[in-house]
XYZ file of C-alpha atoms in Angstrom:
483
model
C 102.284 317.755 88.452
C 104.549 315.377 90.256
C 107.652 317.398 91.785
C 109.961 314.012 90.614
C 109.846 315.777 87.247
C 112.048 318.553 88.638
C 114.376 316.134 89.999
C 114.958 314.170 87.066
C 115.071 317.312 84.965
C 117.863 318.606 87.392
C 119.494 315.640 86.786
C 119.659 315.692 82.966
C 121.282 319.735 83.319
C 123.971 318.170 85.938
C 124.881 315.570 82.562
C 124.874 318.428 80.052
C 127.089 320.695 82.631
C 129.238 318.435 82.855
C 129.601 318.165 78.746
C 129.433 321.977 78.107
C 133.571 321.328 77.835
C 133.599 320.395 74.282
C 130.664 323.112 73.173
C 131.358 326.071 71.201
C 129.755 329.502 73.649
C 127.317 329.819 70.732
C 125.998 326.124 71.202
C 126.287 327.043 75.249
C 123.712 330.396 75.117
C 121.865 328.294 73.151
C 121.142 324.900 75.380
C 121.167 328.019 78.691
C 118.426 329.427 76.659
C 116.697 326.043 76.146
C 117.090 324.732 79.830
C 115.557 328.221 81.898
C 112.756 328.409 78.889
C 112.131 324.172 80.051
C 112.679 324.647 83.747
C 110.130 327.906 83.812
C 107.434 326.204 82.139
C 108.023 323.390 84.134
C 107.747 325.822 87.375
C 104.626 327.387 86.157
C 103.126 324.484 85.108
C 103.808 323.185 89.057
C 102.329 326.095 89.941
C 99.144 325.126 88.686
C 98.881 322.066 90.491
C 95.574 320.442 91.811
C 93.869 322.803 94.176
C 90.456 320.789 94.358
C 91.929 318.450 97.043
C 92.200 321.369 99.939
C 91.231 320.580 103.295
C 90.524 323.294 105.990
C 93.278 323.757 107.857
C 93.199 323.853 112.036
C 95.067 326.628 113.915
C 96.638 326.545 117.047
C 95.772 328.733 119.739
C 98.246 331.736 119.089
C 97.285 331.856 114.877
C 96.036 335.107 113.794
C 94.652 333.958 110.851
C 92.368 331.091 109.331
C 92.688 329.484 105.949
C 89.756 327.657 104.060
C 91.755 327.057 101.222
C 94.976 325.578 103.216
C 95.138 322.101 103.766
C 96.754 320.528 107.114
C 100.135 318.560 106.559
C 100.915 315.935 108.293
C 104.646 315.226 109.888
C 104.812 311.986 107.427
C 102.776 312.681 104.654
C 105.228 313.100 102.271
C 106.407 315.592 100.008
C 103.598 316.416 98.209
C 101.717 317.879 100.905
C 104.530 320.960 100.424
C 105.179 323.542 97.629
C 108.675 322.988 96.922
C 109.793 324.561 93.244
C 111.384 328.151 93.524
C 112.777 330.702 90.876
C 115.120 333.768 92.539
C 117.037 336.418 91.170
C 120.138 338.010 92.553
C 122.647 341.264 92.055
C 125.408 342.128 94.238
C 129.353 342.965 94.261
C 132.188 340.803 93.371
C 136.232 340.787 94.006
C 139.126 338.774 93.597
C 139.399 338.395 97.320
C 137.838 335.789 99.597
C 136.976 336.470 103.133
C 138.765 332.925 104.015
C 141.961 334.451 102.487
C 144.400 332.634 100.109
C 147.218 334.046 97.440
C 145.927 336.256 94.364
C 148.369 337.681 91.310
C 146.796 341.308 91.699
C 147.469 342.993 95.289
C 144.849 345.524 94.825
C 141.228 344.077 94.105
C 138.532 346.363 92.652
C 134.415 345.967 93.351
C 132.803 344.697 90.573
C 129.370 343.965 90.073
C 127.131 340.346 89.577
C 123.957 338.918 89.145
C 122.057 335.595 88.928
C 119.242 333.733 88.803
C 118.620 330.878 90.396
C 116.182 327.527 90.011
C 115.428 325.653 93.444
C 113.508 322.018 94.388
C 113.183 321.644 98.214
C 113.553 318.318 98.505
C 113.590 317.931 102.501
C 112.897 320.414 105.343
C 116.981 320.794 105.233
C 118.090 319.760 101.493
C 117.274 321.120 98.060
C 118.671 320.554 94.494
C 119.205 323.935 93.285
C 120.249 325.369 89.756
C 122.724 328.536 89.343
C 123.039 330.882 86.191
C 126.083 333.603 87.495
C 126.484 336.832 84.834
C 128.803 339.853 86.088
C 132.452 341.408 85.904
C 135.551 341.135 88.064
C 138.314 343.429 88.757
C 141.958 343.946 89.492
C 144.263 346.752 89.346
C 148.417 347.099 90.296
C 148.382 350.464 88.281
C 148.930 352.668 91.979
C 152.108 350.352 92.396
C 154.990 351.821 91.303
C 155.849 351.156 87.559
C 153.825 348.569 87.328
C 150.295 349.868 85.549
C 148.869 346.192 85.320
C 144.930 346.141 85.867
C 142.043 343.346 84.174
C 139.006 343.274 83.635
C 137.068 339.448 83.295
C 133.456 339.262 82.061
C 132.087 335.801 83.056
C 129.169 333.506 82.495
C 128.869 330.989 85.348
C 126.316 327.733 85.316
C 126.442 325.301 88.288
C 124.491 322.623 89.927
C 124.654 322.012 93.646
C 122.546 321.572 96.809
C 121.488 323.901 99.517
C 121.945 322.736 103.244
C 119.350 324.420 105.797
C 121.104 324.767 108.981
C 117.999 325.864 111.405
C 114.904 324.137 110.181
C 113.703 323.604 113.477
C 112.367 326.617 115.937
C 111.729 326.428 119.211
C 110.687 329.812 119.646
C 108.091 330.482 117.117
C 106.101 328.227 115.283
C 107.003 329.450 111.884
C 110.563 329.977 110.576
C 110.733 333.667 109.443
C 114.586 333.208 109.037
C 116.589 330.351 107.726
C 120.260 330.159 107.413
C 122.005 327.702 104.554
C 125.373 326.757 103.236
C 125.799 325.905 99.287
C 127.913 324.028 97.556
C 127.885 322.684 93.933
C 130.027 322.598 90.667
C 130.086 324.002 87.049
C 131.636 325.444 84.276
C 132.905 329.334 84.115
C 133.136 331.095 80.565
C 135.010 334.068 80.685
C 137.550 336.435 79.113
C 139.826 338.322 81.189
C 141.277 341.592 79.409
C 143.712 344.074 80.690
C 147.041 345.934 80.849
C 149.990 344.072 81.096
C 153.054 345.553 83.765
C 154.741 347.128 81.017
C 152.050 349.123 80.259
C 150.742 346.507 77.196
C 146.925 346.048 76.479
C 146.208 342.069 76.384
C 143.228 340.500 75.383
C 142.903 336.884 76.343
C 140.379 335.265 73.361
C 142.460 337.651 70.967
C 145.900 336.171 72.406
C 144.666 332.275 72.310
C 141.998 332.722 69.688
C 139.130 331.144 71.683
C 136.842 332.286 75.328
C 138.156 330.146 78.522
C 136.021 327.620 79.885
C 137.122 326.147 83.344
C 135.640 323.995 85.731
C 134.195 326.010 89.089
C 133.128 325.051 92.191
C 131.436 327.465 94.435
C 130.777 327.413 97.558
C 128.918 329.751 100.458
C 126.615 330.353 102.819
C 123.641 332.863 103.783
C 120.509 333.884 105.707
C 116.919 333.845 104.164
C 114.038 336.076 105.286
C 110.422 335.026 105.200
C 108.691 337.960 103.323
C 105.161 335.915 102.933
C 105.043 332.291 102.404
C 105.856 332.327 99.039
C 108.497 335.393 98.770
C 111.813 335.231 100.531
C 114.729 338.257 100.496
C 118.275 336.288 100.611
C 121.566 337.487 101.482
C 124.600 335.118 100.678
C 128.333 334.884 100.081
C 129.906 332.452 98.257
C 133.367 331.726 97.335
C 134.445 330.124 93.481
C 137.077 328.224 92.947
C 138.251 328.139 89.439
C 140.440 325.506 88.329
C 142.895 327.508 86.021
C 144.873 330.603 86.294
C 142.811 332.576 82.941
C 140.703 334.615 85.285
C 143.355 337.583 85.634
C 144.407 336.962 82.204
C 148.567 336.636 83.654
C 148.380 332.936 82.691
C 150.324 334.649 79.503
C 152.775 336.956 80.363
C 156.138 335.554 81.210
C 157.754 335.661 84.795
C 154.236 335.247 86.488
C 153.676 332.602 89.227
C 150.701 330.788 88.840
C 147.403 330.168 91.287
C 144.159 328.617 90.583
C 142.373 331.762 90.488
C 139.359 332.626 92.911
C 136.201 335.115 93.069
C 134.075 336.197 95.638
C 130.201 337.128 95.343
C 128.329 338.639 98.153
C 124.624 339.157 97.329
C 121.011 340.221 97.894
C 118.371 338.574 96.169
C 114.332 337.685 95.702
C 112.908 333.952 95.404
C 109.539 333.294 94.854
C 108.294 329.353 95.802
C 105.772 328.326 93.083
C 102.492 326.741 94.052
C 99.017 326.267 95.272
C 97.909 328.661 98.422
C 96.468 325.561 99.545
C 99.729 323.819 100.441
C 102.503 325.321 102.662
C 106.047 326.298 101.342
C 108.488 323.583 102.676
C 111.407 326.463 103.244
C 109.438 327.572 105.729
C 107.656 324.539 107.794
C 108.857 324.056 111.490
C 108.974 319.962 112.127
C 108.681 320.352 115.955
C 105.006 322.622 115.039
C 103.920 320.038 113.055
C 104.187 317.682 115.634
C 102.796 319.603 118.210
C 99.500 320.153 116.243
C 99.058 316.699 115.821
C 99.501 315.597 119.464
C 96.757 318.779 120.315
C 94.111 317.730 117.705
C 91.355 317.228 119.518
C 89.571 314.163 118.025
C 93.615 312.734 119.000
C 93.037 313.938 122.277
C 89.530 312.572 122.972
C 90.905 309.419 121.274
C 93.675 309.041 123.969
C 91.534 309.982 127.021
C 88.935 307.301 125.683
C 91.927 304.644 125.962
C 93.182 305.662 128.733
C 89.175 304.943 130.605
C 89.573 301.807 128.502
C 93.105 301.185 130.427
C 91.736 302.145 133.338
C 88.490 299.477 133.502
C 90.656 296.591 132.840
C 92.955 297.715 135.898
C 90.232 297.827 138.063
C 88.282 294.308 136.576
C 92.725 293.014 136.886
C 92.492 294.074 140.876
C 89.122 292.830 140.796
C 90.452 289.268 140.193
C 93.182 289.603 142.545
C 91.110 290.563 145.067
C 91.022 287.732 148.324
C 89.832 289.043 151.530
C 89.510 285.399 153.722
C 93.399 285.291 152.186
C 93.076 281.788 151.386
C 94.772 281.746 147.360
C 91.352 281.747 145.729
C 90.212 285.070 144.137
C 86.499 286.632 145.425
C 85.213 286.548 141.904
C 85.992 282.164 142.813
C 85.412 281.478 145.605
C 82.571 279.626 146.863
C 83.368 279.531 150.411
C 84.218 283.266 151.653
C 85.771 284.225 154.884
C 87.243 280.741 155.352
C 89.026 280.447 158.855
C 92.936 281.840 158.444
C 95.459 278.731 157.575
C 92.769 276.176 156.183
C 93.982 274.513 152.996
C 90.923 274.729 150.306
C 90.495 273.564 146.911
C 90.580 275.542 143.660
C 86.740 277.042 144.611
C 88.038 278.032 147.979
C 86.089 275.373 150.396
C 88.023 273.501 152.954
C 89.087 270.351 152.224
C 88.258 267.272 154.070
C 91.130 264.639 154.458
C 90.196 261.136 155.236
C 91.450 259.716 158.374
C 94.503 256.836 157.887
C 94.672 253.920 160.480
C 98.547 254.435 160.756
C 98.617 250.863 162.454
C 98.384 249.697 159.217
C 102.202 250.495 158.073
C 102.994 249.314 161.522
C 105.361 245.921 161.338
C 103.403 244.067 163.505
C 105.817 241.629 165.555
C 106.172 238.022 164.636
C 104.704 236.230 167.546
C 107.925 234.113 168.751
C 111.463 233.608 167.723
C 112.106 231.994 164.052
C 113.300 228.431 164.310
C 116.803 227.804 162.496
C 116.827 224.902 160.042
C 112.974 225.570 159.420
C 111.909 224.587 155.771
C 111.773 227.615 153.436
C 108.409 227.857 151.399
C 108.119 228.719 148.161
C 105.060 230.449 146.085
C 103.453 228.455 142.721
C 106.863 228.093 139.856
C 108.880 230.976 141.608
C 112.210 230.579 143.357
C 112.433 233.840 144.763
C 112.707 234.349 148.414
C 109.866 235.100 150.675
C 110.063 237.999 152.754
C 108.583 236.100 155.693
C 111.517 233.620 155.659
C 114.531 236.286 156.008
C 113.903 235.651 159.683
C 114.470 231.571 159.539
C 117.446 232.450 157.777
C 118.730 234.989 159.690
C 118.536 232.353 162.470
C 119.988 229.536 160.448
C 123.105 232.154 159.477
C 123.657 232.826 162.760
C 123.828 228.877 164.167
C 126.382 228.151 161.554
C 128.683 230.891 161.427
C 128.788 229.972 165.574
C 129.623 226.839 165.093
C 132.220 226.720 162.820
C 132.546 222.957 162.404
C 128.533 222.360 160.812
C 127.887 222.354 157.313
C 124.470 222.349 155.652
C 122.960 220.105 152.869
C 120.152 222.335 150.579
C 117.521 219.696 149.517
C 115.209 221.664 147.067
C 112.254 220.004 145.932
C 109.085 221.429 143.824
C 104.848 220.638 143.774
C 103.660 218.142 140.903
C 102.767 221.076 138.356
C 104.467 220.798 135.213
C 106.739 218.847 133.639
C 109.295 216.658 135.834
C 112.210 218.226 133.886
C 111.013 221.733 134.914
C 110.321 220.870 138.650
C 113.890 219.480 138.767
C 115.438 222.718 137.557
C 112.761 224.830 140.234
C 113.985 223.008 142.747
C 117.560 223.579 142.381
C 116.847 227.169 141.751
C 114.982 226.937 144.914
C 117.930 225.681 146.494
C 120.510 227.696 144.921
C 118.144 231.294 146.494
C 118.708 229.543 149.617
C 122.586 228.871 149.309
C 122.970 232.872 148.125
C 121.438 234.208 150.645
C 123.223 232.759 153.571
C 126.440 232.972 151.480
C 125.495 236.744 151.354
C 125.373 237.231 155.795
C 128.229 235.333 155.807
C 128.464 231.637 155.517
C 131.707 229.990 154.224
C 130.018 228.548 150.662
C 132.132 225.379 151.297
C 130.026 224.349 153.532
C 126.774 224.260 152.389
C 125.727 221.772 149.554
C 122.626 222.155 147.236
C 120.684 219.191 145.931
C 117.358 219.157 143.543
C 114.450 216.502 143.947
C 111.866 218.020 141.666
C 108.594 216.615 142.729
C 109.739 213.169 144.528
C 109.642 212.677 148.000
C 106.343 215.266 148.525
C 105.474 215.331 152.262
C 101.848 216.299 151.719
C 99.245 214.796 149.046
C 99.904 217.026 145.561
C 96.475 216.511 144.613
C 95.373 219.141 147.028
C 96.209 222.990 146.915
C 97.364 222.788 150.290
C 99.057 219.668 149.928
C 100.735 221.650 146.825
C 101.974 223.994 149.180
C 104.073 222.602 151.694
C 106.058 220.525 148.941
C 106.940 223.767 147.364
C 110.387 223.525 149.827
C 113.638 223.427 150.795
C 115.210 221.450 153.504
C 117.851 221.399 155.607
C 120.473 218.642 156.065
C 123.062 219.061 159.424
C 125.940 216.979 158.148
């Protein structure tokens, strides 16, 4: 049976506590009644869960004892690897005084006795939802003071929901918990009716005074140790604290002249809880996390598992250095290279052989010399429809720059002209771009622009035969004119 049942049904008694306020205490023992008959049947029924699933269950070196019927949790396999639902039963002493301290309308306290039963669902290794029925009697009596004969007696019925806190769920010296220790806290409703002598000596009787039992709100709250007895039996011993939020648990909320205080009761116990549940599954009160984990890491099929990755691990290190490996030193692995034990400092290609560089004549990006000096006032030649500047004529007019800016008096006439290709139209306008190239650059090194003078020809006045290539040539010009 799914343990979520528990929780849900825990849920539905936290709605009806919280309602009990407007039942009659008739109506109350009634739905009490109704809820432990439900929750038991629910427990036993858990009880009887599924057993046909077991699994053997491995033991550590140091176990005693093997199970066949016990199956091996795992650290995340959930909660339903665990028995979880427990029923206990409690008796102790009770008195108006807390161990914490605080103000109480009787000085002297009398013991008292209490009992209880209790319905638990472990819901974590540290945390479980757990349901409280409180019976007993509490005490007080001023009668040894000096005229003043007051005393009480309260019978109460307590029923609270709250949670239960393990503080020590881990062990690091054995790998079962055989103790745990817990703190509680929760909240409820308290029926009572306190009865009594009044300080002058006057019986009182709190339902016959107000015509009805008092129901408060409580909230208790304690702590304890638990004792591993076998998995499924545990011996508690607790203390817890209630708060009550009225002054009716003395019974001197009625008699005048009384200051009031939210009234308080202490209940320090010794109790029995069984844990419901297959043999086959482990009681999750008792399981020790850091254990779990431990057998896990030891299994052996783990084990063999992690020393078969680690040889894995280990062959593709060695094939890794394998590839690294270069004894000649030369940047290409062993496992490439074709050419081993190449000399120290040769350059090789990607298989490791030495390469072979061609040898460059260097004389060719030589400038070879122009065999005598450039003549100034040579003609400047031109290649087919372009008037861009030859290279080979920087040197003519270098020369031609130089004669004029010595002589300051010269000036220059630029007589472009052009080859019979094309149209005359175009060969006029080549021409004077030819020209104009001309007039730029010695402008550029230097020459006073006023003195130079550009004219176009186009194709008239050729001085070689334009039918011919060569003849084509030399018209492709420009002149100069000393003026």
């Amino acid at each position: 049976m799914n343990s979520n049942i528990i929780t849900n049904f825990g849920k539905k008694i936290t709605i009806k506590l919280f309602n009990l306020k407007t039942m009659n205490y008739s109506t109350l023992k009634k739905t009490v009644a109704l809820s432990f008959a439900s929750l038991m049947a629910v427990g036993m029924v858990y009880a009887q869960g599924d057993t046909t699933k077991a699994k053997p269950m491995a033991m550590s070196s140091d176990s005693t004892k093997t199970s066949s019927d016990a199956t091996t949790a795992k650290v995340f396999g959930g909660r339903g690897q665990y028995n979880t639902f427990s029923v206990g039963i409690n008796g102790g002493v009770t008195s108006m005084r807390l161990a914490t301290g605080g103000s109480s309308d009787y000085t002297h306290t009398k013991i008292s006795y209490g009992y209880g039963v209790s319905l638990r669902d472990q819901l974590a290794h540290s945390f479980a939802l757990q349901f409280d029925y409180r019976g007993g009697q509490v005490k007080g009596d001023d009668s040894n003071l000096p005229g003043n004969p007051a005393a009480f007696k309260t019978n109460f019925n307590q029923f609270t929901l709250g949670g239960v806190v393990n503080v020590a769920t881990i062990d690091y010296i054995r790998r079962k918990n055989a103790v745990n220790f817990f703190i509680t806290a929760g909240a409820g409703l308290a029926f009572y009716n306190p009865t009594g002598t009044q300080p002058d000596g006057t019986p009182f009787d709190f339902k016959a005074a107000t015509g009805k039992e008092v129901k408060e709100y409580v909230i208790p709250i304690g702590a304890g140790v638990k004792f591993r007895l076998s998995d499924a039996l545990a011996l508690n011993l607790g203390y817890t604290e209630n708060f009550i939020d009225g002054d009716n648990f003395d019974g001197l909320k009625i008699l005048p002249g009384y200051a009031l205080h939210k009234d308080k009761y202490s209940y320090g116990y010794a109790g029995l809880e069984y844990t419901f549940g297959p043999k086959s599954k482990p009681n999750l009160d008792w399981v020790n996390p850091v254990a779990m984990m431990y057998d896990e890491l030891y299994d052996a099929a783990l084990r063999q598992e992690v020393e078969a990755l680690k040889g894995r691990v280990g062959n593709v290190e060695n094939a890794v250095n394998d590839l690294k490996k270069d004894s000649d030193g030369d940047g290409v692995s062993d496992q490439f290279d074709k050419c081993p034990n190449t000399p120290a400092g040769t350059v090789v290609d990607g298989s490791g052989c030495p390469i072979v560089f061609p040898k460059i004549d260097t004389s060719l990006f030589v400038r070879k010399p122009v065999a005598g000096a450039a003549t100034a006032y040579s003609n400047i030649q031109f290649e087919f429809d372009s008037s861009v500047l030859r290279t080979s004529s920087y040197p003519v007019l270098d020369a031609t720059s130089a004669d004029l800016r010595a002589n300051a008096g010269k000036s220059l006439e630029l007589d472009g002209f052009a080859s019979s290709e094309g149209t005359a139209a175009h060969n006029m306008r080549l021409s004077k771009d030819r020209a104009n190239s001309v007039k730029t650059y010695l402008v550029n090194s230097g020459v006073d622009s006023k003195r130079l003078k550009v004219k176009a020809f186009g194709e008239t006045h050729p001085i070689a035969d334009n039918s011919t290539e060569d003849g084509r040539v030399l018209n492709r010009r420009v002149e100069f004119k000393q003026k």
